[in-house]
């Protein structure tokens, strides 16, 4: 690299810098440097985190240090280019990284959330971790470790130096880590003798959703080496279930759980004994009685096969979605570019009124109507009644039933495992049931929620199920753990996302800021004088910021947002 300097008042100033960092062409034995690439030494100086370069006046000279083979080093910027609490995406030649300065210390991590790829530079930085602006996942900025869900992977981290005779920031990294952007925690291998015919498992997991998957992964990450068996009624291995409605292991069902004998009997008559049991069966569609239950054009959305069939059969048909749940509304939105027409039948005149309030519900309803979706209500005699006098389609129908859900716990009725009046399995802070050695998590449970004085609630969120799985796994291993997270939920319709954090059940007022007509708003849900939840559209990262505050144990008062 060629540098030109000039003297000014006794200070050396660089006036021209070649901005590509070329590795030594000849390998040096003393430091193991290999000529495997190049990187851009100068990063972003713009205060808003947009990509750019330092000015010529302040550009520091690049330096080469001893480092492991196949590592690249790049000089990024002057130490004063970032203020405390500031983040910036920087170009390091073969990729990008996120440079962070907090409390005078620099750190560098992958710049995208490994969950759905959100730009972390738009997230919320607080007390040594960063929260994703889209779905609320948290990562430690020093280690890259995943500290709160959703998602399964941690972030890649890069070595940062801010020392030496010239006050600059230098980054040392492996190109492969820069490209991958994420990493998985190491897992222990099973030391038990593996035999598929063995009728015993040290840990038996019923269900392959996020709670079951995270439970299994956590056990292995924490050093558990005995046998783990996961059984599921789904013929697919664990997958990202929320995507089923946004874009259109061994298959066995459990029949009986015998907690005295610590054994499970399956519908095919086979039997398996266990030492620890984790029940994560989730929910099932609410039973619905209707004529023509055997026809081929009626679907519940529950598996990838269902989603594929709905998308395939929707072409040029009149699609009818029964139910205004989030899943039902997402399906309706996804079908508008495939079906001839899309109609939604609900029991309420305004969708999402109970969850998001009347004003927000009306705004979302207008979005659907603008995309040619028609709304109907079921009146007392079960006839379809158009909101504006529309004629309901009678031919070429494709029905998608989304009448809500109930806990999938019917097989436990005679087991001795306690359930509440709605069928939810009740658990303690450690996700353990009333039966020793039996744990449960996910949509099927009611658990003590700290933000409601440990009242037992059911929160059927994808993110919350991850947390349950981890807490249960740690509890099985005798490591104290309990749920310490802020519920985080999201939905996507017509390319627009709704983000929601907190637990707003029983809210008595909604304070809205922004423009509902433009779908650029934030809604604060209050109970009495306390903000208990927040929802937004096109207002990032406000929901993650509120989640961060609530997660720290602080209260947000109604007067604060008014």
PDB file of C-alpha atoms in Angstrom, residues 358-527:
ATOM      1  CA  UNK A 358     -60.847  -1.270  16.546  1.00  0.00           C
ATOM      2  CA  UNK A 359     -58.859   1.530  14.898  1.00  0.00           C
ATOM      3  CA  UNK A 360     -55.914  -0.637  13.921  1.00  0.00           C
ATOM      4  CA  UNK A 361     -58.282  -3.407  12.807  1.00  0.00           C
ATOM      5  CA  UNK A 362     -60.153  -1.018  10.502  1.00  0.00           C
ATOM      6  CA  UNK A 363     -56.911   0.236   8.972  1.00  0.00           C
ATOM      7  CA  UNK A 364     -55.806  -3.309   8.164  1.00  0.00           C
ATOM      8  CA  UNK A 365     -59.254  -4.164   6.823  1.00  0.00           C
ATOM      9  CA  UNK A 366     -58.975  -1.231   4.358  1.00  0.00           C
ATOM     10  CA  UNK A 367     -55.645  -2.627   3.185  1.00  0.00           C
ATOM     11  CA  UNK A 368     -57.346  -5.928   2.336  1.00  0.00           C
ATOM     12  CA  UNK A 369     -60.274  -4.257   0.618  1.00  0.00           C
ATOM     13  CA  UNK A 370     -57.850  -2.224  -1.488  1.00  0.00           C
ATOM     14  CA  UNK A 371     -56.446  -5.561  -2.669  1.00  0.00           C
ATOM     15  CA  UNK A 372     -59.867  -6.882  -3.771  1.00  0.00           C
ATOM     16  CA  UNK A 373     -60.578  -8.983  -0.672  1.00  0.00           C
ATOM     17  CA  UNK A 374     -64.254  -9.058   0.361  1.00  0.00           C
ATOM     18  CA  UNK A 375     -65.449  -9.503   3.941  1.00  0.00           C
ATOM     19  CA  UNK A 376     -68.589 -11.385   5.029  1.00  0.00           C
ATOM     20  CA  UNK A 377     -70.154 -12.136   8.399  1.00  0.00           C
ATOM     21  CA  UNK A 378     -71.924 -15.226   9.642  1.00  0.00           C
ATOM     22  CA  UNK A 379     -75.241 -14.090  11.084  1.00  0.00           C
ATOM     23  CA  UNK A 380     -77.354 -15.986  13.576  1.00  0.00           C
ATOM     24  CA  UNK A 381     -78.813 -18.329  10.960  1.00  0.00           C
ATOM     25  CA  UNK A 382     -75.391 -19.111   9.469  1.00  0.00           C
ATOM     26  CA  UNK A 383     -75.978 -17.278   6.198  1.00  0.00           C
ATOM     27  CA  UNK A 384     -73.276 -15.269   4.495  1.00  0.00           C
ATOM     28  CA  UNK A 385     -73.933 -11.545   4.678  1.00  0.00           C
ATOM     29  CA  UNK A 386     -71.749  -9.122   2.744  1.00  0.00           C
ATOM     30  CA  UNK A 387     -70.396  -6.050   4.508  1.00  0.00           C
ATOM     31  CA  UNK A 388     -71.422  -3.857   1.583  1.00  0.00           C
ATOM     32  CA  UNK A 389     -74.109  -5.990  -0.047  1.00  0.00           C
ATOM     33  CA  UNK A 390     -71.696  -8.147  -2.065  1.00  0.00           C
ATOM     34  CA  UNK A 391     -72.929 -11.321  -3.715  1.00  0.00           C
ATOM     35  CA  UNK A 392     -71.131 -14.333  -2.266  1.00  0.00           C
ATOM     36  CA  UNK A 393     -69.512 -16.587  -4.915  1.00  0.00           C
ATOM     37  CA  UNK A 394     -71.213 -19.970  -5.338  1.00  0.00           C
ATOM     38  CA  UNK A 395     -68.973 -21.859  -7.781  1.00  0.00           C
ATOM     39  CA  UNK A 396     -65.321 -22.877  -8.205  1.00  0.00           C
ATOM     40  CA  UNK A 397     -64.775 -22.576  -4.477  1.00  0.00           C
ATOM     41  CA  UNK A 398     -61.614 -23.318  -2.507  1.00  0.00           C
ATOM     42  CA  UNK A 399     -62.246 -23.302   1.231  1.00  0.00           C
ATOM     43  CA  UNK A 400     -59.512 -22.635   3.800  1.00  0.00           C
ATOM     44  CA  UNK A 401     -60.725 -23.096   7.367  1.00  0.00           C
ATOM     45  CA  UNK A 402     -59.000 -21.048  10.051  1.00  0.00           C
ATOM     46  CA  UNK A 403     -61.471 -20.969  12.947  1.00  0.00           C
ATOM     47  CA  UNK A 404     -58.801 -20.661  15.626  1.00  0.00           C
ATOM     48  CA  UNK A 405     -57.103 -23.387  17.627  1.00  0.00           C
ATOM     49  CA  UNK A 406     -57.264 -25.434  20.807  1.00  0.00           C
ATOM     50  CA  UNK A 407     -54.423 -27.148  22.697  1.00  0.00           C
ATOM     51  CA  UNK A 408     -53.440 -30.558  21.350  1.00  0.00           C
ATOM     52  CA  UNK A 409     -53.657 -32.245  24.740  1.00  0.00           C
ATOM     53  CA  UNK A 410     -56.581 -34.606  24.429  1.00  0.00           C
ATOM     54  CA  UNK A 411     -54.366 -37.693  24.754  1.00  0.00           C
ATOM     55  CA  UNK A 412     -53.435 -36.608  28.307  1.00  0.00           C
ATOM     56  CA  UNK A 413     -56.934 -36.687  29.827  1.00  0.00           C
ATOM     57  CA  UNK A 414     -56.354 -39.872  31.831  1.00  0.00           C
ATOM     58  CA  UNK A 415     -52.635 -39.348  32.444  1.00  0.00           C
ATOM     59  CA  UNK A 416     -52.713 -37.493  35.755  1.00  0.00           C
ATOM     60  CA  UNK A 417     -50.940 -34.499  34.186  1.00  0.00           C
ATOM     61  CA  UNK A 418     -52.833 -31.392  35.272  1.00  0.00           C
ATOM     62  CA  UNK A 419     -54.627 -29.255  32.685  1.00  0.00           C
ATOM     63  CA  UNK A 420     -56.807 -26.176  33.101  1.00  0.00           C
ATOM     64  CA  UNK A 421     -60.433 -25.812  31.996  1.00  0.00           C
ATOM     65  CA  UNK A 422     -59.360 -24.954  28.435  1.00  0.00           C
ATOM     66  CA  UNK A 423     -57.084 -27.970  28.076  1.00  0.00           C
ATOM     67  CA  UNK A 424     -53.763 -26.169  28.527  1.00  0.00           C
ATOM     68  CA  UNK A 425     -51.079 -28.070  30.469  1.00  0.00           C
ATOM     69  CA  UNK A 426     -50.153 -26.052  33.543  1.00  0.00           C
ATOM     70  CA  UNK A 427     -46.450 -25.767  34.348  1.00  0.00           C
ATOM     71  CA  UNK A 428     -44.256 -23.986  36.882  1.00  0.00           C
ATOM     72  CA  UNK A 429     -41.420 -21.516  36.216  1.00  0.00           C
ATOM     73  CA  UNK A 430     -39.122 -24.388  35.234  1.00  0.00           C
ATOM     74  CA  UNK A 431     -41.700 -25.646  32.681  1.00  0.00           C
ATOM     75  CA  UNK A 432     -42.316 -28.758  34.803  1.00  0.00           C
ATOM     76  CA  UNK A 433     -45.801 -30.176  35.199  1.00  0.00           C
ATOM     77  CA  UNK A 434     -47.293 -31.494  38.423  1.00  0.00           C
ATOM     78  CA  UNK A 435     -45.640 -34.849  37.613  1.00  0.00           C
ATOM     79  CA  UNK A 436     -41.948 -35.280  38.395  1.00  0.00           C
ATOM     80  CA  UNK A 437     -39.852 -35.703  35.272  1.00  0.00           C
ATOM     81  CA  UNK A 438     -42.580 -34.458  32.926  1.00  0.00           C
ATOM     82  CA  UNK A 439     -42.104 -31.050  31.301  1.00  0.00           C
ATOM     83  CA  UNK A 440     -44.147 -29.168  28.705  1.00  0.00           C
ATOM     84  CA  UNK A 441     -43.810 -26.061  26.558  1.00  0.00           C
ATOM     85  CA  UNK A 442     -45.072 -24.121  23.557  1.00  0.00           C
ATOM     86  CA  UNK A 443     -48.665 -23.448  22.523  1.00  0.00           C
ATOM     87  CA  UNK A 444     -49.988 -26.332  24.660  1.00  0.00           C
ATOM     88  CA  UNK A 445     -49.095 -24.799  28.049  1.00  0.00           C
ATOM     89  CA  UNK A 446     -50.182 -22.129  30.506  1.00  0.00           C
ATOM     90  CA  UNK A 447     -47.096 -20.846  32.331  1.00  0.00           C
ATOM     91  CA  UNK A 448     -46.318 -18.246  35.038  1.00  0.00           C
ATOM     92  CA  UNK A 449     -45.732 -14.916  33.273  1.00  0.00           C
ATOM     93  CA  UNK A 450     -43.546 -12.489  35.266  1.00  0.00           C
ATOM     94  CA  UNK A 451     -45.049  -9.357  33.675  1.00  0.00           C
ATOM     95  CA  UNK A 452     -48.446 -10.351  35.066  1.00  0.00           C
ATOM     96  CA  UNK A 453     -47.267 -11.229  38.570  1.00  0.00           C
ATOM     97  CA  UNK A 454     -46.719 -14.866  37.548  1.00  0.00           C
ATOM     98  CA  UNK A 455     -50.323 -15.370  36.517  1.00  0.00           C
ATOM     99  CA  UNK A 456     -50.498 -18.503  34.357  1.00  0.00           C
ATOM    100  CA  UNK A 457     -51.177 -17.508  30.759  1.00  0.00           C
ATOM    101  CA  UNK A 458     -51.024 -19.047  27.310  1.00  0.00           C
ATOM    102  CA  UNK A 459     -48.971 -17.106  24.760  1.00  0.00           C
ATOM    103  CA  UNK A 460     -48.994 -19.020  21.446  1.00  0.00           C
ATOM    104  CA  UNK A 461     -46.063 -17.195  19.833  1.00  0.00           C
ATOM    105  CA  UNK A 462     -43.298 -18.825  17.790  1.00  0.00           C
ATOM    106  CA  UNK A 463     -40.668 -16.898  19.767  1.00  0.00           C
ATOM    107  CA  UNK A 464     -42.121 -17.904  23.151  1.00  0.00           C
ATOM    108  CA  UNK A 465     -42.050 -21.591  22.225  1.00  0.00           C
ATOM    109  CA  UNK A 466     -38.285 -21.317  21.645  1.00  0.00           C
ATOM    110  CA  UNK A 467     -37.864 -19.910  25.145  1.00  0.00           C
ATOM    111  CA  UNK A 468     -39.957 -22.699  26.686  1.00  0.00           C
ATOM    112  CA  UNK A 469     -37.824 -25.345  25.008  1.00  0.00           C
ATOM    113  CA  UNK A 470     -34.596 -23.883  26.372  1.00  0.00           C
ATOM    114  CA  UNK A 471     -35.920 -23.418  29.907  1.00  0.00           C
ATOM    115  CA  UNK A 472     -37.230 -26.992  29.969  1.00  0.00           C
ATOM    116  CA  UNK A 473     -33.913 -28.423  28.754  1.00  0.00           C
ATOM    117  CA  UNK A 474     -31.901 -26.526  31.364  1.00  0.00           C
ATOM    118  CA  UNK A 475     -34.349 -27.577  34.068  1.00  0.00           C
ATOM    119  CA  UNK A 476     -33.995 -31.237  33.062  1.00  0.00           C
ATOM    120  CA  UNK A 477     -30.254 -30.912  33.577  1.00  0.00           C
ATOM    121  CA  UNK A 478     -30.683 -29.357  37.013  1.00  0.00           C
ATOM    122  CA  UNK A 479     -29.666 -25.861  35.894  1.00  0.00           C
ATOM    123  CA  UNK A 480     -31.955 -23.159  37.330  1.00  0.00           C
ATOM    124  CA  UNK A 481     -33.890 -21.394  34.583  1.00  0.00           C
ATOM    125  CA  UNK A 482     -37.174 -19.603  34.053  1.00  0.00           C
ATOM    126  CA  UNK A 483     -38.902 -17.549  31.372  1.00  0.00           C
ATOM    127  CA  UNK A 484     -37.334 -14.090  31.222  1.00  0.00           C
ATOM    128  CA  UNK A 485     -38.376 -12.614  27.894  1.00  0.00           C
ATOM    129  CA  UNK A 486     -40.818 -10.173  26.344  1.00  0.00           C
ATOM    130  CA  UNK A 487     -43.355 -11.851  24.034  1.00  0.00           C
ATOM    131  CA  UNK A 488     -42.678 -10.842  20.420  1.00  0.00           C
ATOM    132  CA  UNK A 489     -44.976 -11.518  17.507  1.00  0.00           C
ATOM    133  CA  UNK A 490     -45.075 -10.554  13.841  1.00  0.00           C
ATOM    134  CA  UNK A 491     -47.338 -10.914  10.837  1.00  0.00           C
ATOM    135  CA  UNK A 492     -46.854 -10.091   7.142  1.00  0.00           C
ATOM    136  CA  UNK A 493     -49.579  -9.179   4.645  1.00  0.00           C
ATOM    137  CA  UNK A 494     -49.233  -7.585   1.193  1.00  0.00           C
ATOM    138  CA  UNK A 495     -45.571  -6.878   1.791  1.00  0.00           C
ATOM    139  CA  UNK A 496     -46.246  -4.997   5.023  1.00  0.00           C
ATOM    140  CA  UNK A 497     -45.297  -6.226   8.468  1.00  0.00           C
ATOM    141  CA  UNK A 498     -47.046  -5.873  11.798  1.00  0.00           C
ATOM    142  CA  UNK A 499     -44.755  -6.148  14.794  1.00  0.00           C
ATOM    143  CA  UNK A 500     -46.036  -6.677  18.317  1.00  0.00           C
ATOM    144  CA  UNK A 501     -44.319  -6.977  21.689  1.00  0.00           C
ATOM    145  CA  UNK A 502     -45.667  -7.454  25.198  1.00  0.00           C
ATOM    146  CA  UNK A 503     -48.821  -9.060  26.554  1.00  0.00           C
ATOM    147  CA  UNK A 504     -51.841  -6.884  25.864  1.00  0.00           C
ATOM    148  CA  UNK A 505     -54.703  -9.143  26.940  1.00  0.00           C
ATOM    149  CA  UNK A 506     -57.287  -7.055  28.759  1.00  0.00           C
ATOM    150  CA  UNK A 507     -56.015  -3.685  27.474  1.00  0.00           C
ATOM    151  CA  UNK A 508     -58.451  -0.842  28.143  1.00  0.00           C
ATOM    152  CA  UNK A 509     -57.032   1.910  25.927  1.00  0.00           C
ATOM    153  CA  UNK A 510     -54.945   2.351  22.783  1.00  0.00           C
ATOM    154  CA  UNK A 511     -52.722   5.372  22.170  1.00  0.00           C
ATOM    155  CA  UNK A 512     -51.856   5.740  18.493  1.00  0.00           C
ATOM    156  CA  UNK A 513     -49.068   7.844  17.046  1.00  0.00           C
ATOM    157  CA  UNK A 514     -48.401   8.237  13.338  1.00  0.00           C
ATOM    158  CA  UNK A 515     -50.777   7.833  10.396  1.00  0.00           C
ATOM    159  CA  UNK A 516     -53.205   4.897  10.285  1.00  0.00           C
ATOM    160  CA  UNK A 517     -54.319   5.758   6.746  1.00  0.00           C
ATOM    161  CA  UNK A 518     -50.734   5.468   5.514  1.00  0.00           C
ATOM    162  CA  UNK A 519     -50.154   2.377   7.679  1.00  0.00           C
ATOM    163  CA  UNK A 520     -47.213   4.093   9.321  1.00  0.00           C
ATOM    164  CA  UNK A 521     -48.006   4.075  13.012  1.00  0.00           C
ATOM    165  CA  UNK A 522     -47.247   2.790  16.487  1.00  0.00           C
ATOM    166  CA  UNK A 523     -50.007   1.731  18.894  1.00  0.00           C
ATOM    167  CA  UNK A 524     -49.432   1.556  22.663  1.00  0.00           C
ATOM    168  CA  UNK A 525     -51.811  -0.739  24.582  1.00  0.00           C
ATOM    169  CA  UNK A 526     -52.458   0.197  28.202  1.00  0.00           C
ATOM    170  CA  UNK A 527     -54.068  -1.333  31.276  1.00  0.00           C
TER     171      UNK A 527
END
